[in-house]
PDB file of C-alpha atoms in Angstrom:
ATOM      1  CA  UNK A   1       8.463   6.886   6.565  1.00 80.00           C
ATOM      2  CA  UNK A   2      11.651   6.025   8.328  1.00 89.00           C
ATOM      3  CA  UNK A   3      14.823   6.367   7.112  1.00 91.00           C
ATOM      4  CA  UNK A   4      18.510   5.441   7.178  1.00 93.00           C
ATOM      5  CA  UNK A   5      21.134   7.977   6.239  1.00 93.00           C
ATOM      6  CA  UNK A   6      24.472   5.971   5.244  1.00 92.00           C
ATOM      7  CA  UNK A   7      28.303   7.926   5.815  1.00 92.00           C
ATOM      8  CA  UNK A   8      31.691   7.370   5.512  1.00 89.00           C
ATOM      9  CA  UNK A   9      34.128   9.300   7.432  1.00 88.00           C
ATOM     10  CA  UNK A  10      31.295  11.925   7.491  1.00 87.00           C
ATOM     11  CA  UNK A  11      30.687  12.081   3.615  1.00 89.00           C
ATOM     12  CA  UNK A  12      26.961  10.930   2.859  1.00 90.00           C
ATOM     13  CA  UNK A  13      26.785   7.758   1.047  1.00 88.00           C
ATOM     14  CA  UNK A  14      23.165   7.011   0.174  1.00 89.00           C
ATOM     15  CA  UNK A  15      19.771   6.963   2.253  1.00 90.00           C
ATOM     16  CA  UNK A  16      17.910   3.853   2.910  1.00 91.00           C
ATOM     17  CA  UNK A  17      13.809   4.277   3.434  1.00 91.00           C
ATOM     18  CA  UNK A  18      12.850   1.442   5.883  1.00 90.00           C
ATOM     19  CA  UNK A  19       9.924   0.961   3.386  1.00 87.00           C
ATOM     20  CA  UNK A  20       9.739  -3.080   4.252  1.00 85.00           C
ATOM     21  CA  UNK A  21       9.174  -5.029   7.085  1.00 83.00           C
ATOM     22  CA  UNK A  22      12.503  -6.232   7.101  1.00 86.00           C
ATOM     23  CA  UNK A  23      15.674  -4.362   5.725  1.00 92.00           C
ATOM     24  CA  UNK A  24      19.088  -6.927   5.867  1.00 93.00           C
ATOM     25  CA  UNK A  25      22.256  -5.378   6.119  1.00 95.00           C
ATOM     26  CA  UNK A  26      25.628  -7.311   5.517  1.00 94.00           C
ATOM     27  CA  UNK A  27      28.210  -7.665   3.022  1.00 93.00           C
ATOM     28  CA  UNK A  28      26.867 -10.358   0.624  1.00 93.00           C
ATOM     29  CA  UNK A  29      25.408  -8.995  -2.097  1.00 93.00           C
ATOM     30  CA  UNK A  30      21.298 -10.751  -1.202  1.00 92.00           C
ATOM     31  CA  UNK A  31      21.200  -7.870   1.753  1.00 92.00           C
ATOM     32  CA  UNK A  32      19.118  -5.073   1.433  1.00 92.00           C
ATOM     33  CA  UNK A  33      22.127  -2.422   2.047  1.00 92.00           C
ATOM     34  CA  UNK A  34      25.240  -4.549   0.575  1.00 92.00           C
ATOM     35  CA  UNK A  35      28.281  -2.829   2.807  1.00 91.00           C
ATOM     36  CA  UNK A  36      31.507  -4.019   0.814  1.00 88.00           C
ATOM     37  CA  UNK A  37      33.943  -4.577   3.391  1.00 89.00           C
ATOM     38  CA  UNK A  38      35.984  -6.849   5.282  1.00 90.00           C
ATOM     39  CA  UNK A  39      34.961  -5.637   8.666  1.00 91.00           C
ATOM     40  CA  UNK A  40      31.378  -6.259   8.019  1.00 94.00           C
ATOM     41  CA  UNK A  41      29.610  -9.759   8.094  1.00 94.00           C
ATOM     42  CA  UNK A  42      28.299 -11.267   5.540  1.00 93.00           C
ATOM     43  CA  UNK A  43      24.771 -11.088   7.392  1.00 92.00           C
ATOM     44  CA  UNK A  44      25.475  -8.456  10.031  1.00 94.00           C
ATOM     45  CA  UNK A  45      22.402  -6.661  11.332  1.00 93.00           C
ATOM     46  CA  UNK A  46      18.505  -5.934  10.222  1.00 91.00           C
ATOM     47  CA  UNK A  47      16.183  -3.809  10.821  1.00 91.00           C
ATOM     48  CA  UNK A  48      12.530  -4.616  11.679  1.00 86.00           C
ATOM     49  CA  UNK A  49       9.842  -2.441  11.212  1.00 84.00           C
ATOM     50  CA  UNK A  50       6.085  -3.053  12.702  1.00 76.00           C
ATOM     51  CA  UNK A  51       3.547  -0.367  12.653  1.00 70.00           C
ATOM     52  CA  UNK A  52       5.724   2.320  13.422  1.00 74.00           C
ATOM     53  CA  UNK A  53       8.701   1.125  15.463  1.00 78.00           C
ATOM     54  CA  UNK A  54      11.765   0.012  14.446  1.00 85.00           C
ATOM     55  CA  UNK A  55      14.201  -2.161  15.929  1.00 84.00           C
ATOM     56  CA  UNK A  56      17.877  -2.967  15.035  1.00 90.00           C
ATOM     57  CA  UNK A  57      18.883  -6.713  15.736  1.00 88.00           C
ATOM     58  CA  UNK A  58      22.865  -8.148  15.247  1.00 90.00           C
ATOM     59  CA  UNK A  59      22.840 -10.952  13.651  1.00 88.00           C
ATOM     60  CA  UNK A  60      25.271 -12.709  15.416  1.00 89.00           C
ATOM     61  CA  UNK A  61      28.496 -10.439  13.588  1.00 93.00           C
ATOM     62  CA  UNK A  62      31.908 -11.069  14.569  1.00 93.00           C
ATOM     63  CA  UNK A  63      32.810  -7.355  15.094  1.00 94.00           C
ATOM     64  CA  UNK A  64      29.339  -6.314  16.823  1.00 93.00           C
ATOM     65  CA  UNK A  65      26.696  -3.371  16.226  1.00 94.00           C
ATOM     66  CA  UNK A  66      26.604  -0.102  17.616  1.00 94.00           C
ATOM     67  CA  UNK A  67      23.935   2.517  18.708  1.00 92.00           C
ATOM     68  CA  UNK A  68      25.619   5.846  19.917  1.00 93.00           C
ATOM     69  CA  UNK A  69      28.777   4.250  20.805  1.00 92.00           C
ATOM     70  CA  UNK A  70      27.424   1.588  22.624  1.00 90.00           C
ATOM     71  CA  UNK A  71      27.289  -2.499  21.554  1.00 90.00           C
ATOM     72  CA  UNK A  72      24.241  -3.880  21.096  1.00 87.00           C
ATOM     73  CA  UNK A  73      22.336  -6.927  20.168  1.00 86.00           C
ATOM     74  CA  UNK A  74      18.985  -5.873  20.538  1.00 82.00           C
ATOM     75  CA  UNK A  75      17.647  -2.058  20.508  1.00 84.00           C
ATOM     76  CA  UNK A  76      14.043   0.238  19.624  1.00 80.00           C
ATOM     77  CA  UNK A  77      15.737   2.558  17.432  1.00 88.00           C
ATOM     78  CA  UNK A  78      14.714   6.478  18.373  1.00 85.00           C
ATOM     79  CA  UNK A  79      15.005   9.480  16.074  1.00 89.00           C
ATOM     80  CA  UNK A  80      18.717  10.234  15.337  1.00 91.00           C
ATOM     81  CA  UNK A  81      20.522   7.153  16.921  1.00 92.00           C
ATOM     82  CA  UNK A  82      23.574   6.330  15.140  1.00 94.00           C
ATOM     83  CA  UNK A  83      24.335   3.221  14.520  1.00 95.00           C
ATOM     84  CA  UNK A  84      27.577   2.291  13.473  1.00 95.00           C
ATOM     85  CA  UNK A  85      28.578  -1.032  11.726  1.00 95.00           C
ATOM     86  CA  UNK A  86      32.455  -1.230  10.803  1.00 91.00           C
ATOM     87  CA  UNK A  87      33.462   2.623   9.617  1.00 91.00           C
ATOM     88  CA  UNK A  88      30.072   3.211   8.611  1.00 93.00           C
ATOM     89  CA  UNK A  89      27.146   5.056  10.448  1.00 94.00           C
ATOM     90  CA  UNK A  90      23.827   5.016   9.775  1.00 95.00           C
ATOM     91  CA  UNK A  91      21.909   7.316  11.191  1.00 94.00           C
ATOM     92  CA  UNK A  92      18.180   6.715  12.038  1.00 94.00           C
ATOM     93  CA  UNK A  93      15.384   9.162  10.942  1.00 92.00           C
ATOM     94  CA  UNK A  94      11.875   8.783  12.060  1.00 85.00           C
ATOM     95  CA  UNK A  95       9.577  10.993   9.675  1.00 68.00           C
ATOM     96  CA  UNK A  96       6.656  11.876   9.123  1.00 55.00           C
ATOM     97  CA  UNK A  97       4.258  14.550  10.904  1.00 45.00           C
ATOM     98  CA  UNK A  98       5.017  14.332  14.462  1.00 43.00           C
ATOM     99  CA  UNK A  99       7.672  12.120  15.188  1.00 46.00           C
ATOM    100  CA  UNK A 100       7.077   9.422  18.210  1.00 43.00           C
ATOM    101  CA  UNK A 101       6.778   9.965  22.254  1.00 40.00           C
ATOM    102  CA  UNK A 102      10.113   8.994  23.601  1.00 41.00           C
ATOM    103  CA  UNK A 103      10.435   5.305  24.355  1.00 42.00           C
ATOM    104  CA  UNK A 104       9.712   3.585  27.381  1.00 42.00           C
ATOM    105  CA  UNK A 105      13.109   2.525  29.509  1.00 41.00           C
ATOM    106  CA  UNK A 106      14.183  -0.022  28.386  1.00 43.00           C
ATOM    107  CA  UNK A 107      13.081  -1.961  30.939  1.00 43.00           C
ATOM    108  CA  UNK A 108       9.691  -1.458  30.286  1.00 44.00           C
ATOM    109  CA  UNK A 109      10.234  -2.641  26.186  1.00 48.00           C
ATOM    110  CA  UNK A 110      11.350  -5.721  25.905  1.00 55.00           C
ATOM    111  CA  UNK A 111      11.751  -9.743  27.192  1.00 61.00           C
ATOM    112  CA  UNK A 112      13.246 -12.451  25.828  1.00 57.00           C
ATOM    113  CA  UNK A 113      12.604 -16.250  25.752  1.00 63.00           C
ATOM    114  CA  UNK A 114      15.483 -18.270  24.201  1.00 58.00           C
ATOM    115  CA  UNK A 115      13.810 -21.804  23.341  1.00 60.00           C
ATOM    116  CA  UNK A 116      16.337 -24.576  23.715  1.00 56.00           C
ATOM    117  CA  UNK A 117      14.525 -27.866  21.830  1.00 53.00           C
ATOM    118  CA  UNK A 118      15.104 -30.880  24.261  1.00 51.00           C
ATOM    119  CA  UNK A 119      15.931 -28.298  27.086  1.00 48.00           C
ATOM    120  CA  UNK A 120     -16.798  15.103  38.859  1.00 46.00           C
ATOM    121  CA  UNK A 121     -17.371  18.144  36.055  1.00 45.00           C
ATOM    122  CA  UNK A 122     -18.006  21.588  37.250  1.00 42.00           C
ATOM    123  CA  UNK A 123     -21.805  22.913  36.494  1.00 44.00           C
ATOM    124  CA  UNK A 124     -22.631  24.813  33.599  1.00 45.00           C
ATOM    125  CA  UNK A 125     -23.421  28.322  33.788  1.00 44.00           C
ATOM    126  CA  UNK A 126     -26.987  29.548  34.178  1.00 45.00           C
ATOM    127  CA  UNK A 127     -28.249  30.534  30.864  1.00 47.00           C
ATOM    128  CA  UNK A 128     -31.730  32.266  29.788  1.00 50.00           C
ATOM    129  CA  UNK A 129     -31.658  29.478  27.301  1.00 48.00           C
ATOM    130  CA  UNK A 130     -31.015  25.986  27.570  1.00 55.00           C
ATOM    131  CA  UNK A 131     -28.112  24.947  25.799  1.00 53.00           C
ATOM    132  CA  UNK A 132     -28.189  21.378  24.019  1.00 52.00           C
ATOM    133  CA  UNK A 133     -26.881  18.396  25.979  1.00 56.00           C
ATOM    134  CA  UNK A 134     -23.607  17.712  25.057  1.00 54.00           C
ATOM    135  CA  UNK A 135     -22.771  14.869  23.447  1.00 55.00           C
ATOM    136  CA  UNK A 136     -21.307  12.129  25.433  1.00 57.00           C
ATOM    137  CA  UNK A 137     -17.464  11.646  25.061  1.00 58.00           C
ATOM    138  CA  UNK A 138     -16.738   9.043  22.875  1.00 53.00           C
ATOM    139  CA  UNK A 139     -15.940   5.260  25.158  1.00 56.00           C
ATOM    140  CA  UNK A 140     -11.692   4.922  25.597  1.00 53.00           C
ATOM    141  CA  UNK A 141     -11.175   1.641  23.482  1.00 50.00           C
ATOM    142  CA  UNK A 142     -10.165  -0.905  25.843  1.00 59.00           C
ATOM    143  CA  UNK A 143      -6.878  -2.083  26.966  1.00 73.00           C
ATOM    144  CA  UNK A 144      -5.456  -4.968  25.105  1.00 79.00           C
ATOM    145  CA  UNK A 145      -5.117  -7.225  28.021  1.00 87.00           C
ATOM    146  CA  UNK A 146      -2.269  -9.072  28.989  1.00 90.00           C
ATOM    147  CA  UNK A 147      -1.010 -12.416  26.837  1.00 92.00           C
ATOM    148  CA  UNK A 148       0.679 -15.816  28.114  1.00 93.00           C
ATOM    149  CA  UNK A 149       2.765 -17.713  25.936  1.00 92.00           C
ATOM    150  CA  UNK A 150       2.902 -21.578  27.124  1.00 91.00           C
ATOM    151  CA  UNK A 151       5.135 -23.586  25.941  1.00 90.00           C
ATOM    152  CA  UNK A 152       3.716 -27.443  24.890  1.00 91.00           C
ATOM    153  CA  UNK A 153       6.309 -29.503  23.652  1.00 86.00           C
ATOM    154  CA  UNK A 154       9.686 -30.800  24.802  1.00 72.00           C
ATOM    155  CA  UNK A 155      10.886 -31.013  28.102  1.00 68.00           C
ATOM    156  CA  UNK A 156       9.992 -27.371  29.245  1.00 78.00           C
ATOM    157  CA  UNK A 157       6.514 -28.496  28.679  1.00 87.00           C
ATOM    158  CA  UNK A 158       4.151 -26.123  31.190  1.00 88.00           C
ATOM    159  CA  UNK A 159       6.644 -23.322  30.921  1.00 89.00           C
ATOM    160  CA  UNK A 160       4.748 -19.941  30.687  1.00 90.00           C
ATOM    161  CA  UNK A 161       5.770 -16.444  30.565  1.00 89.00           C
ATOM    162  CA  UNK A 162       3.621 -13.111  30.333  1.00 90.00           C
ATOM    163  CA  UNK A 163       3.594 -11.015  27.375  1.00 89.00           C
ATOM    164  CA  UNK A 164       3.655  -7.704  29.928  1.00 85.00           C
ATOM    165  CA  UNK A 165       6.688  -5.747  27.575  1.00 80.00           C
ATOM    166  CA  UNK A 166       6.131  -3.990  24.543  1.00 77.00           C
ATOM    167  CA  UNK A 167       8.426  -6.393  22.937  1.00 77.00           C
ATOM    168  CA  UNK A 168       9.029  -9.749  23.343  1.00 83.00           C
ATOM    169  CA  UNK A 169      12.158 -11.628  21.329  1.00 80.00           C
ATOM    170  CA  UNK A 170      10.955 -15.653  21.060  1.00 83.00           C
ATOM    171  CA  UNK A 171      13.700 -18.545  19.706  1.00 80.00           C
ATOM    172  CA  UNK A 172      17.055 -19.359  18.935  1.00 77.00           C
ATOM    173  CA  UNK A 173      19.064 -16.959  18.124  1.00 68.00           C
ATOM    174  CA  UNK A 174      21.522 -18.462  14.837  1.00 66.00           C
ATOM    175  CA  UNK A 175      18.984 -20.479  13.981  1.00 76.00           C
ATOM    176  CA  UNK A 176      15.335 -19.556  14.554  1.00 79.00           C
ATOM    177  CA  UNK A 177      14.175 -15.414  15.735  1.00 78.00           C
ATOM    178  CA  UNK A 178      10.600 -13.699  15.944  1.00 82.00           C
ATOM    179  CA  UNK A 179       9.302 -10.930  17.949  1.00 83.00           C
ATOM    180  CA  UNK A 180       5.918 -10.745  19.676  1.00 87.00           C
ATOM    181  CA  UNK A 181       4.776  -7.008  19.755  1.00 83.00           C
ATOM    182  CA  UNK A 182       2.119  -5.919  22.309  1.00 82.00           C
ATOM    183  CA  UNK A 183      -0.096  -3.007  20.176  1.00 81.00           C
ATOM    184  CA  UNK A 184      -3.595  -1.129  21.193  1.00 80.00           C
ATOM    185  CA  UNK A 185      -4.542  -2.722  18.346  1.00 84.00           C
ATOM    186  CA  UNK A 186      -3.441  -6.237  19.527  1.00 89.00           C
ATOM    187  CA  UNK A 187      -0.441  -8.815  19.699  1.00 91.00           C
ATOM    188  CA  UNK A 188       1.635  -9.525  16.331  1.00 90.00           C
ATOM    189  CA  UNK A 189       4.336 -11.743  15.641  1.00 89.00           C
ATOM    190  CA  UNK A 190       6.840 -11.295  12.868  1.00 84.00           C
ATOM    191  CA  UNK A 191       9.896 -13.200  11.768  1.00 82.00           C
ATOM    192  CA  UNK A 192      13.421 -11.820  12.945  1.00 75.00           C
ATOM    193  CA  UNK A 193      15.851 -14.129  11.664  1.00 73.00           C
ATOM    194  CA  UNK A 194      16.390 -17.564  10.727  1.00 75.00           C
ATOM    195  CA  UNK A 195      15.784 -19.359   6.702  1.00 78.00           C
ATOM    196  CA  UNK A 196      12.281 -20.722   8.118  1.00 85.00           C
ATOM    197  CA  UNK A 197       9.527 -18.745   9.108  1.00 88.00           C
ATOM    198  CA  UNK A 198       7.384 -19.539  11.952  1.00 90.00           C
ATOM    199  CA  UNK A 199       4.162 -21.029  11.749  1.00 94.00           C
ATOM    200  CA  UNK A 200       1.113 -19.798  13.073  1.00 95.00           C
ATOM    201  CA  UNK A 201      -1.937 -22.859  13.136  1.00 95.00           C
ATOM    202  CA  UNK A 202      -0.141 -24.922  10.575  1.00 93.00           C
ATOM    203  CA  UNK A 203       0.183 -22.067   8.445  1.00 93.00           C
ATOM    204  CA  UNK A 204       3.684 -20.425   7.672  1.00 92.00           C
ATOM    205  CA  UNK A 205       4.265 -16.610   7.890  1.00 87.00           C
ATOM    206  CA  UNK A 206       5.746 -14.290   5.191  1.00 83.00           C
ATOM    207  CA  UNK A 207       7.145 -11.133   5.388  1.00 73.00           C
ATOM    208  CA  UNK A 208       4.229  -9.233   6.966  1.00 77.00           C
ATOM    209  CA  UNK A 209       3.451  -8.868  10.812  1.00 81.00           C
ATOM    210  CA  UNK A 210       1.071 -11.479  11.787  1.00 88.00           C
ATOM    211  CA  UNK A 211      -2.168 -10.895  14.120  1.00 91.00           C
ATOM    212  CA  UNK A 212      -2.585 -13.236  17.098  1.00 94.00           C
ATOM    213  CA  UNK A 213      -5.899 -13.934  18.564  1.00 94.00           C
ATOM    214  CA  UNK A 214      -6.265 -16.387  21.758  1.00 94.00           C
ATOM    215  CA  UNK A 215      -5.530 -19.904  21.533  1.00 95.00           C
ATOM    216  CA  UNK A 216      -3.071 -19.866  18.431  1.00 96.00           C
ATOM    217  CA  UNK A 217      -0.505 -22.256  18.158  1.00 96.00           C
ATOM    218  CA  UNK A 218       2.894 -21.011  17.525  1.00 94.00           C
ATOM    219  CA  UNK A 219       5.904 -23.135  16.049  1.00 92.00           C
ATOM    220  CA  UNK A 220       9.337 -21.945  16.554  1.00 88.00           C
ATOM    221  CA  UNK A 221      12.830 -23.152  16.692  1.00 83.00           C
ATOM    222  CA  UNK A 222      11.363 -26.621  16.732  1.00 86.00           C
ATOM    223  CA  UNK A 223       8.983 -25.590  20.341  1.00 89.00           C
ATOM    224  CA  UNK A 224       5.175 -25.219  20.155  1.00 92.00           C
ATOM    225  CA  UNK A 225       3.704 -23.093  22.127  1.00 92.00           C
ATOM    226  CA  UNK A 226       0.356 -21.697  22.984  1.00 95.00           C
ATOM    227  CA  UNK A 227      -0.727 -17.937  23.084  1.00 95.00           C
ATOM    228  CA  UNK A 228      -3.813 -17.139  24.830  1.00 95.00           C
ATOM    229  CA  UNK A 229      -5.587 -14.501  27.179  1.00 92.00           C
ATOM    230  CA  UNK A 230      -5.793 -16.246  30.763  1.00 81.00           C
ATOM    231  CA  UNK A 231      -9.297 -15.799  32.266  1.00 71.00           C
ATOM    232  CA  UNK A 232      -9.845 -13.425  35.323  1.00 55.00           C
TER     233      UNK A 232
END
């Protein structure tokens, strides 16, 4: 399981296990990992965790996030990045036996949509004997093939995009955030940020990571939209 490991001018505070889907981080005391001071928002950051990556999203602070000394308002967190909100650091530890493959460039992770309502084998050696047939390698599970969100109400009506990144941020930010995250297993989308949760064929989501299968209807930041597999 993943971890955060909280400091103050180097002095280890406390360790947080990312043992939720989503941890909260702020000063008001209804976060996950309360930070008690002036230069910290009352809702700063969170951390999202599906399957096992984790991402760090700003929640729209008024001093910023940073990973390794760099801002950011979106980032795939990788073993020992520091992130650093006001004086504090927390530093991110993947766990577990064998930690993860380095991350794709960044490039190659992640797309956003902001929704704007109203806007051969060699032969076998020659044996005496004839040695069993070997069994035949087990079939590669398929690829998960590529998505298309459309959208289907408002005025960008007919607008599609591709689901082709690992990660794909859908909504309003302030108001209304999920992400859409391509697995072997399948799509999922999860709620980011915002006091509504998005709803999936009438149905609101909770906390959990939701599957999507072709055709569902997605509502979002007040936008429908339509996720299904387009046909070759």
């Amino acid at each position: 399981m993943a971890k955060l490991i909280m400091s103050l001018d180097g002095s280890i505070i406390r360790e947080i296990a990312l043992d939720k889907e989503r941890v909260t981080i702020g000063r008001k005391p209804s976060n996950d990992v309360q930070i008690e001071n002036l230069a910290v928002s009352g809702e700063h950051a969170c951390v999202v965790t599906i399957l096992n990556d984790s991402f760090l999203e700003d929640m729209g602070s008024t001093n910023g996030t940073l990973v390794n000394g760099a801002p950011v308002k979106k980032h795939i967190l990788q073993n020992n990045d520091l992130i650093e909100i006001g004086k504090y650091k927390l530093k991110f530890v993947a766990e577990g036996p064998g930690l993860p493959a380095a991350a794709p460039a960044a490039e190659d992770m992640e797309r956003t949509m902001v929704l704007r309502p109203g806007a051969g084998r060699p032969a076998a050696a020659a044996s005496p004997v004839p040695a069993p047939a070997a069994a035949a390698p087990a079939p590669a599970a398929p690829a998960v093939p590529v998505a298309t969100i459309q959208i289907v109400s408002g005025p960008g009506v007919g607008k599609e995009m591709e689901l082709t990144k690992n990660l794909t941020t859908l909504g309003k930010p302030g108001v209304q955030v999920a992400v859409i995250t391509r697995r072997p297993q399948g799509y999922f989308i999860a709620h980011v940020e915002g006091a509504k949760f998005p709803v999936v064929n009438g149905r609101m989501l909770d906390a959990q990571a939701c599957p999507l299968n072709d055709h569902d209807m997605i509502e979002l930041a007040g936008v429908k939209m339509e996720f299904f597999f387009k046909s070759k």
